[in-house]
């Protein structure tokens, strides 16, 4: 069986990817900042097959060369490690932009040095596609579309800004170094909690359910089930027909639709009726998933499935 490296093993997508690869019988290495932090890393060791086939290795996105050992000897690398939706404060350069862009460069430079790595799958984002002046006119958006960094800067959309520049830098390095790169572009990922604490996207859903949000977000976004995100990453790694980028998204909806659904399905929870202030990314659009569908990808899981799986896991873990 092949051996894979997954960067950022304690992240939502990375953790599920490690679980899926172990279940397939693969050898897996993953990188974290502190492998000795049992509170954060311990859940990985409880996965089936982990004791025999998982290595947890130390690496830091901001340190060039720190991924050399982790990727050397691996057949393929999934680069999923990146900060997600941190608060937009004056430290956004240090907390979000640098780790996202420099981290991608550092991981891919290590991949370029390795003689073993046959393919790199980069976890990008639909946010590297949809932020542009002509979003509504260009919709449905597909793999050929790119977010405009100047547009992102103008409206303080720092997460899309960072993901767009990181992916562009990845393609530049792949062309320069000649390694095989595929980017998967998921939208807002929803599903059951696997990490000890909810990551930022799931934390938002938990806060809405508990009534801790005085208002729900006032924007339109695509949603996708974690299972579909994992399947698309494995397809991108294993299927030689896959090249370029892969949009991985199901329903595009306004958060008001999500809140309405949650209130109907979970009437006992104190979910707010109040909509937040309008922000710039409130542009109606849709995502074109015909590329991944033509590769034989099964149908995407629905919005009710995504959120029911997520909320059931919160209940099971005693968070709700």
PDB file of C-alpha atoms in Angstrom:
ATOM      1  CA  UNK A   1       0.000   0.000   0.000  1.00  0.00           C
ATOM      2  CA  UNK A   2       1.159   3.560  -0.626  1.00  0.00           C
ATOM      3  CA  UNK A   3       2.450   5.839   2.117  1.00  0.00           C
ATOM      4  CA  UNK A   4       1.007   9.331   2.402  1.00  0.00           C
ATOM      5  CA  UNK A   5       1.858  12.472   4.320  1.00  0.00           C
ATOM      6  CA  UNK A   6      -1.009  14.655   5.598  1.00  0.00           C
ATOM      7  CA  UNK A   7       0.012  18.078   6.889  1.00  0.00           C
ATOM      8  CA  UNK A   8      -1.739  19.646   9.881  1.00  0.00           C
ATOM      9  CA  UNK A   9      -3.090  16.426  11.386  1.00  0.00           C
ATOM     10  CA  UNK A  10      -5.272  18.039  14.056  1.00  0.00           C
ATOM     11  CA  UNK A  11      -7.349  19.995  11.514  1.00  0.00           C
ATOM     12  CA  UNK A  12     -10.911  18.978  10.586  1.00  0.00           C
ATOM     13  CA  UNK A  13     -10.172  17.813   7.024  1.00  0.00           C
ATOM     14  CA  UNK A  14      -6.745  16.365   7.883  1.00  0.00           C
ATOM     15  CA  UNK A  15      -8.072  14.247  10.762  1.00  0.00           C
ATOM     16  CA  UNK A  16     -10.793  12.696   8.604  1.00  0.00           C
ATOM     17  CA  UNK A  17      -8.281  12.144   5.806  1.00  0.00           C
ATOM     18  CA  UNK A  18      -5.919  10.308   8.189  1.00  0.00           C
ATOM     19  CA  UNK A  19      -8.834   8.142   9.385  1.00  0.00           C
ATOM     20  CA  UNK A  20      -9.899   7.294   5.809  1.00  0.00           C
ATOM     21  CA  UNK A  21      -6.343   6.475   4.676  1.00  0.00           C
ATOM     22  CA  UNK A  22      -5.729   4.249   7.710  1.00  0.00           C
ATOM     23  CA  UNK A  23      -9.018   2.443   7.005  1.00  0.00           C
ATOM     24  CA  UNK A  24      -7.778   1.808   3.445  1.00  0.00           C
ATOM     25  CA  UNK A  25      -4.661   0.165   4.900  1.00  0.00           C
ATOM     26  CA  UNK A  26      -2.227   2.939   3.938  1.00  0.00           C
ATOM     27  CA  UNK A  27       0.844   3.991   5.879  1.00  0.00           C
ATOM     28  CA  UNK A  28       0.269   7.572   7.038  1.00  0.00           C
ATOM     29  CA  UNK A  29       2.537  10.326   8.340  1.00  0.00           C
ATOM     30  CA  UNK A  30       1.103  13.533   9.657  1.00  0.00           C
ATOM     31  CA  UNK A  31       2.667  16.782  10.828  1.00  0.00           C
ATOM     32  CA  UNK A  32       1.719  18.867  13.854  1.00  0.00           C
ATOM     33  CA  UNK A  33       3.459  21.676  15.696  1.00  0.00           C
ATOM     34  CA  UNK A  34       3.788  19.638  18.908  1.00  0.00           C
ATOM     35  CA  UNK A  35       3.561  15.829  18.622  1.00  0.00           C
ATOM     36  CA  UNK A  36       3.796  15.517  22.436  1.00  0.00           C
ATOM     37  CA  UNK A  37       0.601  17.479  23.077  1.00  0.00           C
ATOM     38  CA  UNK A  38      -1.591  14.517  24.086  1.00  0.00           C
ATOM     39  CA  UNK A  39      -4.655  16.737  24.506  1.00  0.00           C
ATOM     40  CA  UNK A  40      -4.567  17.788  20.850  1.00  0.00           C
ATOM     41  CA  UNK A  41      -2.969  14.747  19.197  1.00  0.00           C
ATOM     42  CA  UNK A  42      -4.250  11.880  21.373  1.00  0.00           C
ATOM     43  CA  UNK A  43      -7.443  11.305  19.360  1.00  0.00           C
ATOM     44  CA  UNK A  44      -5.364  10.395  16.290  1.00  0.00           C
ATOM     45  CA  UNK A  45      -3.811   7.456  18.144  1.00  0.00           C
ATOM     46  CA  UNK A  46      -7.260   6.028  18.920  1.00  0.00           C
ATOM     47  CA  UNK A  47      -8.017   5.600  15.196  1.00  0.00           C
ATOM     48  CA  UNK A  48      -8.136   2.073  13.823  1.00  0.00           C
ATOM     49  CA  UNK A  49      -4.685   1.092  12.488  1.00  0.00           C
ATOM     50  CA  UNK A  50      -2.939   4.134  13.964  1.00  0.00           C
ATOM     51  CA  UNK A  51      -0.637   2.239  16.323  1.00  0.00           C
ATOM     52  CA  UNK A  52       0.831   0.211  13.446  1.00  0.00           C
ATOM     53  CA  UNK A  53       0.644   2.607  10.497  1.00  0.00           C
ATOM     54  CA  UNK A  54       0.638   6.223  11.727  1.00  0.00           C
ATOM     55  CA  UNK A  55       3.644   8.460  12.385  1.00  0.00           C
ATOM     56  CA  UNK A  56       3.108  11.891  13.974  1.00  0.00           C
ATOM     57  CA  UNK A  57       5.959  14.249  13.107  1.00  0.00           C
ATOM     58  CA  UNK A  58       6.884  17.778  14.140  1.00  0.00           C
ATOM     59  CA  UNK A  59       6.772  20.570  11.533  1.00  0.00           C
ATOM     60  CA  UNK A  60       6.024  24.281  11.453  1.00  0.00           C
ATOM     61  CA  UNK A  61       4.440  26.041   8.477  1.00  0.00           C
ATOM     62  CA  UNK A  62       6.670  29.086   8.927  1.00  0.00           C
ATOM     63  CA  UNK A  63       9.965  27.180   9.090  1.00  0.00           C
ATOM     64  CA  UNK A  64      11.511  26.394   5.710  1.00  0.00           C
ATOM     65  CA  UNK A  65      12.778  22.823   5.543  1.00  0.00           C
ATOM     66  CA  UNK A  66      10.745  21.609   8.527  1.00  0.00           C
ATOM     67  CA  UNK A  67       8.628  19.368   6.249  1.00  0.00           C
ATOM     68  CA  UNK A  68      11.637  17.730   4.544  1.00  0.00           C
ATOM     69  CA  UNK A  69      11.653  14.619   6.728  1.00  0.00           C
ATOM     70  CA  UNK A  70       7.871  14.257   6.766  1.00  0.00           C
ATOM     71  CA  UNK A  71       7.452  14.223   2.981  1.00  0.00           C
ATOM     72  CA  UNK A  72      10.640  12.388   1.998  1.00  0.00           C
ATOM     73  CA  UNK A  73       9.772   8.739   1.398  1.00  0.00           C
ATOM     74  CA  UNK A  74       6.029   9.425   1.014  1.00  0.00           C
ATOM     75  CA  UNK A  75       4.336   8.500  -2.265  1.00  0.00           C
ATOM     76  CA  UNK A  76       1.936  11.427  -2.049  1.00  0.00           C
ATOM     77  CA  UNK A  77       1.374  14.513   0.093  1.00  0.00           C
ATOM     78  CA  UNK A  78      -1.941  16.058   1.120  1.00  0.00           C
ATOM     79  CA  UNK A  79      -1.249  19.657   2.126  1.00  0.00           C
ATOM     80  CA  UNK A  80      -4.270  20.540   4.266  1.00  0.00           C
ATOM     81  CA  UNK A  81      -2.556  22.551   7.021  1.00  0.00           C
ATOM     82  CA  UNK A  82      -3.675  26.192   7.091  1.00  0.00           C
ATOM     83  CA  UNK A  83      -5.238  28.558   9.597  1.00  0.00           C
ATOM     84  CA  UNK A  84      -8.971  29.017   9.099  1.00  0.00           C
ATOM     85  CA  UNK A  85     -11.129  32.108   9.537  1.00  0.00           C
ATOM     86  CA  UNK A  86      -9.222  33.739  12.361  1.00  0.00           C
ATOM     87  CA  UNK A  87     -10.651  37.012  13.727  1.00  0.00           C
ATOM     88  CA  UNK A  88      -9.916  39.866  11.368  1.00  0.00           C
ATOM     89  CA  UNK A  89      -7.604  41.880  13.607  1.00  0.00           C
ATOM     90  CA  UNK A  90      -4.401  43.843  13.158  1.00  0.00           C
ATOM     91  CA  UNK A  91      -2.426  40.586  13.407  1.00  0.00           C
ATOM     92  CA  UNK A  92      -4.085  39.067  10.334  1.00  0.00           C
ATOM     93  CA  UNK A  93      -0.761  39.061   8.461  1.00  0.00           C
ATOM     94  CA  UNK A  94       0.930  36.957  11.153  1.00  0.00           C
ATOM     95  CA  UNK A  95      -2.018  34.776  12.157  1.00  0.00           C
ATOM     96  CA  UNK A  96      -3.535  34.019   8.765  1.00  0.00           C
ATOM     97  CA  UNK A  97      -1.782  35.335   5.661  1.00  0.00           C
ATOM     98  CA  UNK A  98       1.820  34.298   6.413  1.00  0.00           C
ATOM     99  CA  UNK A  99       1.036  30.753   7.633  1.00  0.00           C
ATOM    100  CA  UNK A 100      -1.268  30.196   4.660  1.00  0.00           C
ATOM    101  CA  UNK A 101       1.031  31.462   1.889  1.00  0.00           C
ATOM    102  CA  UNK A 102       4.498  30.836   3.359  1.00  0.00           C
ATOM    103  CA  UNK A 103       3.325  27.495   4.750  1.00  0.00           C
ATOM    104  CA  UNK A 104       2.233  26.342   1.303  1.00  0.00           C
ATOM    105  CA  UNK A 105       5.556  27.451  -0.176  1.00  0.00           C
ATOM    106  CA  UNK A 106       7.539  25.643   2.546  1.00  0.00           C
ATOM    107  CA  UNK A 107       5.602  22.377   2.173  1.00  0.00           C
ATOM    108  CA  UNK A 108       5.866  22.401  -1.618  1.00  0.00           C
ATOM    109  CA  UNK A 109       9.583  23.220  -1.550  1.00  0.00           C
ATOM    110  CA  UNK A 110      10.057  20.128   0.610  1.00  0.00           C
ATOM    111  CA  UNK A 111       7.988  18.083  -1.874  1.00  0.00           C
ATOM    112  CA  UNK A 112      10.117  19.387  -4.760  1.00  0.00           C
ATOM    113  CA  UNK A 113      13.292  18.188  -2.979  1.00  0.00           C
ATOM    114  CA  UNK A 114      11.899  14.677  -2.455  1.00  0.00           C
ATOM    115  CA  UNK A 115      12.441  11.942  -5.029  1.00  0.00           C
ATOM    116  CA  UNK A 116       9.561   9.842  -3.709  1.00  0.00           C
ATOM    117  CA  UNK A 117       6.534  12.180  -3.937  1.00  0.00           C
ATOM    118  CA  UNK A 118       4.500  11.351  -7.042  1.00  0.00           C
ATOM    119  CA  UNK A 119       1.601  13.763  -6.488  1.00  0.00           C
ATOM    120  CA  UNK A 120       0.669  16.637  -4.178  1.00  0.00           C
ATOM    121  CA  UNK A 121      -2.975  17.374  -3.381  1.00  0.00           C
ATOM    122  CA  UNK A 122      -3.486  20.891  -2.063  1.00  0.00           C
ATOM    123  CA  UNK A 123      -6.558  21.758   0.014  1.00  0.00           C
ATOM    124  CA  UNK A 124      -7.524  25.097  -1.448  1.00  0.00           C
ATOM    125  CA  UNK A 125     -11.009  26.608  -1.161  1.00  0.00           C
ATOM    126  CA  UNK A 126     -14.003  27.882  -3.119  1.00  0.00           C
ATOM    127  CA  UNK A 127     -13.022  31.195  -1.554  1.00  0.00           C
ATOM    128  CA  UNK A 128     -10.106  31.201  -4.026  1.00  0.00           C
ATOM    129  CA  UNK A 129     -12.731  31.184  -6.804  1.00  0.00           C
ATOM    130  CA  UNK A 130     -15.766  33.305  -5.887  1.00  0.00           C
ATOM    131  CA  UNK A 131     -14.568  36.759  -4.719  1.00  0.00           C
ATOM    132  CA  UNK A 132     -14.555  39.043  -7.744  1.00  0.00           C
ATOM    133  CA  UNK A 133     -16.496  41.987  -9.150  1.00  0.00           C
ATOM    134  CA  UNK A 134     -18.407  39.847 -11.641  1.00  0.00           C
ATOM    135  CA  UNK A 135     -19.364  36.921  -9.357  1.00  0.00           C
ATOM    136  CA  UNK A 136     -23.078  37.041 -10.208  1.00  0.00           C
ATOM    137  CA  UNK A 137     -22.487  37.444 -13.968  1.00  0.00           C
ATOM    138  CA  UNK A 138     -19.797  34.727 -14.097  1.00  0.00           C
ATOM    139  CA  UNK A 139     -21.898  32.220 -12.106  1.00  0.00           C
ATOM    140  CA  UNK A 140     -22.010  29.215 -12.140  1.00  0.00           C
ATOM    141  CA  UNK A 141     -18.384  29.447 -11.096  1.00  0.00           C
ATOM    142  CA  UNK A 142     -15.993  26.677 -12.102  1.00  0.00           C
ATOM    143  CA  UNK A 143     -12.331  25.710 -11.896  1.00  0.00           C
ATOM    144  CA  UNK A 144     -11.314  28.379 -14.414  1.00  0.00           C
ATOM    145  CA  UNK A 145     -12.438  31.228 -12.133  1.00  0.00           C
ATOM    146  CA  UNK A 146     -10.171  32.920  -9.601  1.00  0.00           C
ATOM    147  CA  UNK A 147     -10.861  35.336  -6.762  1.00  0.00           C
ATOM    148  CA  UNK A 148      -9.357  38.773  -7.305  1.00  0.00           C
ATOM    149  CA  UNK A 149      -6.810  39.572  -4.532  1.00  0.00           C
ATOM    150  CA  UNK A 150      -7.372  43.324  -5.008  1.00  0.00           C
ATOM    151  CA  UNK A 151     -11.118  42.853  -4.516  1.00  0.00           C
ATOM    152  CA  UNK A 152     -10.402  40.808  -1.357  1.00  0.00           C
ATOM    153  CA  UNK A 153      -8.086  43.512   0.006  1.00  0.00           C
ATOM    154  CA  UNK A 154     -10.607  46.243  -0.729  1.00  0.00           C
ATOM    155  CA  UNK A 155     -13.279  44.528   1.381  1.00  0.00           C
ATOM    156  CA  UNK A 156     -10.969  43.034   4.067  1.00  0.00           C
ATOM    157  CA  UNK A 157     -11.695  39.489   2.906  1.00  0.00           C
ATOM    158  CA  UNK A 158      -8.422  38.181   4.287  1.00  0.00           C
ATOM    159  CA  UNK A 159      -9.173  34.460   4.297  1.00  0.00           C
ATOM    160  CA  UNK A 160     -10.068  34.412   0.561  1.00  0.00           C
ATOM    161  CA  UNK A 161      -7.075  36.680  -0.077  1.00  0.00           C
ATOM    162  CA  UNK A 162      -4.694  34.257   1.664  1.00  0.00           C
ATOM    163  CA  UNK A 163      -6.173  31.112   0.068  1.00  0.00           C
ATOM    164  CA  UNK A 164      -6.083  32.664  -3.413  1.00  0.00           C
ATOM    165  CA  UNK A 165      -2.455  33.760  -3.173  1.00  0.00           C
ATOM    166  CA  UNK A 166      -1.425  30.453  -1.564  1.00  0.00           C
ATOM    167  CA  UNK A 167      -2.986  28.433  -4.388  1.00  0.00           C
ATOM    168  CA  UNK A 168      -1.509  30.689  -7.076  1.00  0.00           C
ATOM    169  CA  UNK A 169       1.907  30.296  -5.449  1.00  0.00           C
ATOM    170  CA  UNK A 170       1.427  26.503  -5.389  1.00  0.00           C
ATOM    171  CA  UNK A 171       0.752  26.428  -9.135  1.00  0.00           C
ATOM    172  CA  UNK A 172       3.765  28.655  -9.784  1.00  0.00           C
ATOM    173  CA  UNK A 173       6.036  26.326  -7.780  1.00  0.00           C
ATOM    174  CA  UNK A 174       4.588  23.207  -9.436  1.00  0.00           C
ATOM    175  CA  UNK A 175       5.336  24.652 -12.865  1.00  0.00           C
ATOM    176  CA  UNK A 176       8.821  25.750 -11.801  1.00  0.00           C
ATOM    177  CA  UNK A 177       9.756  22.464 -10.073  1.00  0.00           C
ATOM    178  CA  UNK A 178       7.822  20.077 -12.301  1.00  0.00           C
ATOM    179  CA  UNK A 179       5.948  18.143  -9.612  1.00  0.00           C
ATOM    180  CA  UNK A 180       2.388  16.848 -10.109  1.00  0.00           C
ATOM    181  CA  UNK A 181      -0.147  19.066  -8.314  1.00  0.00           C
ATOM    182  CA  UNK A 182      -3.930  18.883  -7.957  1.00  0.00           C
ATOM    183  CA  UNK A 183      -5.955  21.428  -5.955  1.00  0.00           C
ATOM    184  CA  UNK A 184      -9.262  20.558  -4.282  1.00  0.00           C
ATOM    185  CA  UNK A 185     -11.501  23.596  -3.697  1.00  0.00           C
ATOM    186  CA  UNK A 186     -14.129  22.803  -1.053  1.00  0.00           C
ATOM    187  CA  UNK A 187     -16.747  25.249   0.183  1.00  0.00           C
ATOM    188  CA  UNK A 188     -17.792  25.595   3.888  1.00  0.00           C
ATOM    189  CA  UNK A 189     -17.223  22.108   5.345  1.00  0.00           C
ATOM    190  CA  UNK A 190     -19.874  20.645   7.670  1.00  0.00           C
ATOM    191  CA  UNK A 191     -20.136  17.246   9.324  1.00  0.00           C
ATOM    192  CA  UNK A 192     -19.613  15.323  12.556  1.00  0.00           C
ATOM    193  CA  UNK A 193     -16.963  16.517  14.990  1.00  0.00           C
ATOM    194  CA  UNK A 194     -13.881  14.283  15.076  1.00  0.00           C
ATOM    195  CA  UNK A 195     -11.303  16.556  16.741  1.00  0.00           C
ATOM    196  CA  UNK A 196     -11.452  17.071  20.548  1.00  0.00           C
ATOM    197  CA  UNK A 197     -12.694  20.651  20.109  1.00  0.00           C
ATOM    198  CA  UNK A 198     -14.732  22.150  17.240  1.00  0.00           C
ATOM    199  CA  UNK A 199     -12.634  23.901  14.610  1.00  0.00           C
ATOM    200  CA  UNK A 200     -13.739  27.414  13.633  1.00  0.00           C
ATOM    201  CA  UNK A 201     -16.447  26.473  11.109  1.00  0.00           C
ATOM    202  CA  UNK A 202     -18.087  23.967  13.457  1.00  0.00           C
ATOM    203  CA  UNK A 203     -17.644  26.378  16.382  1.00  0.00           C
ATOM    204  CA  UNK A 204     -19.825  28.871  14.497  1.00  0.00           C
ATOM    205  CA  UNK A 205     -22.573  26.253  14.077  1.00  0.00           C
ATOM    206  CA  UNK A 206     -22.306  25.271  17.754  1.00  0.00           C
ATOM    207  CA  UNK A 207     -22.552  28.937  18.825  1.00  0.00           C
ATOM    208  CA  UNK A 208     -25.672  29.410  16.682  1.00  0.00           C
ATOM    209  CA  UNK A 209     -27.298  26.295  18.186  1.00  0.00           C
ATOM    210  CA  UNK A 210     -26.521  27.390  21.754  1.00  0.00           C
ATOM    211  CA  UNK A 211     -27.818  30.923  21.216  1.00  0.00           C
ATOM    212  CA  UNK A 212     -24.368  32.385  21.851  1.00  0.00           C
ATOM    213  CA  UNK A 213     -24.512  34.306  18.552  1.00  0.00           C
ATOM    214  CA  UNK A 214     -26.629  37.422  18.961  1.00  0.00           C
ATOM    215  CA  UNK A 215     -27.074  37.335  15.172  1.00  0.00           C
ATOM    216  CA  UNK A 216     -26.416  34.723  12.501  1.00  0.00           C
ATOM    217  CA  UNK A 217     -24.053  35.583   9.607  1.00  0.00           C
ATOM    218  CA  UNK A 218     -25.520  37.654   6.800  1.00  0.00           C
ATOM    219  CA  UNK A 219     -23.864  36.062   3.814  1.00  0.00           C
ATOM    220  CA  UNK A 220     -24.245  33.462   1.089  1.00  0.00           C
ATOM    221  CA  UNK A 221     -21.838  30.530   0.990  1.00  0.00           C
ATOM    222  CA  UNK A 222     -21.515  27.041  -0.443  1.00  0.00           C
ATOM    223  CA  UNK A 223     -21.687  24.061   1.918  1.00  0.00           C
ATOM    224  CA  UNK A 224     -20.273  20.552   1.593  1.00  0.00           C
ATOM    225  CA  UNK A 225     -20.218  17.429   3.775  1.00  0.00           C
ATOM    226  CA  UNK A 226     -16.853  16.378   5.196  1.00  0.00           C
ATOM    227  CA  UNK A 227     -17.313  12.874   3.692  1.00  0.00           C
ATOM    228  CA  UNK A 228     -17.490  14.397   0.197  1.00  0.00           C
ATOM    229  CA  UNK A 229     -14.412  16.521   0.872  1.00  0.00           C
ATOM    230  CA  UNK A 230     -12.441  13.415   1.900  1.00  0.00           C
ATOM    231  CA  UNK A 231     -13.657  11.400  -1.103  1.00  0.00           C
ATOM    232  CA  UNK A 232     -12.648  14.236  -3.438  1.00  0.00           C
ATOM    233  CA  UNK A 233      -9.145  14.425  -1.909  1.00  0.00           C
ATOM    234  CA  UNK A 234      -8.608  10.676  -2.292  1.00  0.00           C
ATOM    235  CA  UNK A 235      -9.945  10.804  -5.870  1.00  0.00           C
ATOM    236  CA  UNK A 236      -7.542  13.687  -6.588  1.00  0.00           C
ATOM    237  CA  UNK A 237      -4.604  11.662  -5.260  1.00  0.00           C
ATOM    238  CA  UNK A 238      -5.404   8.261  -6.754  1.00  0.00           C
ATOM    239  CA  UNK A 239      -7.066   8.941 -10.111  1.00  0.00           C
ATOM    240  CA  UNK A 240      -4.569   9.806 -12.839  1.00  0.00           C
ATOM    241  CA  UNK A 241      -7.350  11.447 -14.894  1.00  0.00           C
ATOM    242  CA  UNK A 242      -7.610  14.269 -12.356  1.00  0.00           C
ATOM    243  CA  UNK A 243      -5.626  17.371 -13.262  1.00  0.00           C
ATOM    244  CA  UNK A 244      -5.775  21.030 -12.249  1.00  0.00           C
ATOM    245  CA  UNK A 245      -8.451  22.117  -9.767  1.00  0.00           C
ATOM    246  CA  UNK A 246     -11.576  20.346  -8.462  1.00  0.00           C
ATOM    247  CA  UNK A 247     -14.580  22.284  -7.150  1.00  0.00           C
ATOM    248  CA  UNK A 248     -16.086  20.365  -4.208  1.00  0.00           C
ATOM    249  CA  UNK A 249     -19.340  22.000  -3.138  1.00  0.00           C
ATOM    250  CA  UNK A 250     -23.017  21.183  -2.870  1.00  0.00           C
ATOM    251  CA  UNK A 251     -25.673  23.712  -1.902  1.00  0.00           C
ATOM    252  CA  UNK A 252     -25.031  27.439  -1.993  1.00  0.00           C
ATOM    253  CA  UNK A 253     -27.318  29.076   0.586  1.00  0.00           C
ATOM    254  CA  UNK A 254     -27.758  32.180   2.716  1.00  0.00           C
ATOM    255  CA  UNK A 255     -27.291  31.547   6.433  1.00  0.00           C
ATOM    256  CA  UNK A 256     -30.955  32.550   6.926  1.00  0.00           C
ATOM    257  CA  UNK A 257     -31.924  29.318   5.078  1.00  0.00           C
ATOM    258  CA  UNK A 258     -29.661  27.295   7.372  1.00  0.00           C
ATOM    259  CA  UNK A 259     -31.097  28.938  10.494  1.00  0.00           C
ATOM    260  CA  UNK A 260     -34.657  28.337   9.266  1.00  0.00           C
ATOM    261  CA  UNK A 261     -33.845  24.640   8.723  1.00  0.00           C
ATOM    262  CA  UNK A 262     -32.174  24.306  12.131  1.00  0.00           C
ATOM    263  CA  UNK A 263     -35.069  26.012  13.941  1.00  0.00           C
ATOM    264  CA  UNK A 264     -37.549  23.668  12.237  1.00  0.00           C
ATOM    265  CA  UNK A 265     -35.521  20.529  13.004  1.00  0.00           C
ATOM    266  CA  UNK A 266     -34.309  21.502  16.492  1.00  0.00           C
ATOM    267  CA  UNK A 267     -37.054  23.710  17.972  1.00  0.00           C
ATOM    268  CA  UNK A 268     -35.849  23.326  21.571  1.00  0.00           C
ATOM    269  CA  UNK A 269     -32.562  25.176  20.947  1.00  0.00           C
ATOM    270  CA  UNK A 270     -32.279  28.972  21.479  1.00  0.00           C
ATOM    271  CA  UNK A 271     -31.327  29.823  17.875  1.00  0.00           C
ATOM    272  CA  UNK A 272     -31.481  33.543  17.129  1.00  0.00           C
ATOM    273  CA  UNK A 273     -33.835  35.047  14.544  1.00  0.00           C
ATOM    274  CA  UNK A 274     -31.618  38.086  14.125  1.00  0.00           C
ATOM    275  CA  UNK A 275     -29.559  38.496  10.950  1.00  0.00           C
ATOM    276  CA  UNK A 276     -26.130  40.131  11.227  1.00  0.00           C
ATOM    277  CA  UNK A 277     -24.902  43.161   9.343  1.00  0.00           C
ATOM    278  CA  UNK A 278     -24.560  42.758   5.597  1.00  0.00           C
ATOM    279  CA  UNK A 279     -21.029  42.164   4.416  1.00  0.00           C
ATOM    280  CA  UNK A 280     -19.532  42.213   0.971  1.00  0.00           C
ATOM    281  CA  UNK A 281     -19.598  38.468   0.248  1.00  0.00           C
ATOM    282  CA  UNK A 282     -23.405  38.403   0.009  1.00  0.00           C
ATOM    283  CA  UNK A 283     -23.495  37.866  -3.753  1.00  0.00           C
ATOM    284  CA  UNK A 284     -25.822  35.214  -5.196  1.00  0.00           C
ATOM    285  CA  UNK A 285     -23.868  32.595  -7.120  1.00  0.00           C
ATOM    286  CA  UNK A 286     -23.645  28.873  -7.764  1.00  0.00           C
ATOM    287  CA  UNK A 287     -20.737  26.466  -8.120  1.00  0.00           C
ATOM    288  CA  UNK A 288     -20.315  24.223 -11.164  1.00  0.00           C
ATOM    289  CA  UNK A 289     -19.392  20.688 -10.023  1.00  0.00           C
ATOM    290  CA  UNK A 290     -19.620  19.050 -13.460  1.00  0.00           C
ATOM    291  CA  UNK A 291     -15.863  18.332 -13.564  1.00  0.00           C
ATOM    292  CA  UNK A 292     -15.850  16.138 -10.470  1.00  0.00           C
ATOM    293  CA  UNK A 293     -19.190  14.543 -11.433  1.00  0.00           C
ATOM    294  CA  UNK A 294     -17.804  13.545 -14.837  1.00  0.00           C
ATOM    295  CA  UNK A 295     -14.969  11.752 -13.017  1.00  0.00           C
ATOM    296  CA  UNK A 296     -17.575   9.423 -11.513  1.00  0.00           C
ATOM    297  CA  UNK A 297     -17.989  11.203  -8.175  1.00  0.00           C
ATOM    298  CA  UNK A 298     -21.233  10.089  -6.495  1.00  0.00           C
ATOM    299  CA  UNK A 299     -23.911  12.631  -5.610  1.00  0.00           C
ATOM    300  CA  UNK A 300     -23.101  15.126  -2.849  1.00  0.00           C
ATOM    301  CA  UNK A 301     -24.732  14.810   0.558  1.00  0.00           C
ATOM    302  CA  UNK A 302     -27.540  17.280   1.209  1.00  0.00           C
ATOM    303  CA  UNK A 303     -27.697  20.275   3.556  1.00  0.00           C
ATOM    304  CA  UNK A 304     -29.974  18.436   6.053  1.00  0.00           C
ATOM    305  CA  UNK A 305     -27.553  15.453   6.093  1.00  0.00           C
ATOM    306  CA  UNK A 306     -24.542  17.730   6.723  1.00  0.00           C
ATOM    307  CA  UNK A 307     -26.123  19.626   9.585  1.00  0.00           C
ATOM    308  CA  UNK A 308     -27.903  16.633  11.159  1.00  0.00           C
ATOM    309  CA  UNK A 309     -24.614  14.690  11.239  1.00  0.00           C
ATOM    310  CA  UNK A 310     -22.863  17.705  12.746  1.00  0.00           C
ATOM    311  CA  UNK A 311     -25.466  18.420  15.436  1.00  0.00           C
ATOM    312  CA  UNK A 312     -25.862  14.753  16.363  1.00  0.00           C
ATOM    313  CA  UNK A 313     -22.099  14.646  17.028  1.00  0.00           C
ATOM    314  CA  UNK A 314     -22.346  17.754  19.242  1.00  0.00           C
ATOM    315  CA  UNK A 315     -25.096  16.029  21.213  1.00  0.00           C
ATOM    316  CA  UNK A 316     -23.118  12.785  21.523  1.00  0.00           C
ATOM    317  CA  UNK A 317     -20.049  14.670  22.777  1.00  0.00           C
ATOM    318  CA  UNK A 318     -22.109  16.599  25.336  1.00  0.00           C
ATOM    319  CA  UNK A 319     -21.533  19.980  23.680  1.00  0.00           C
ATOM    320  CA  UNK A 320     -25.266  20.551  23.182  1.00  0.00           C
TER     321      UNK A 320
END
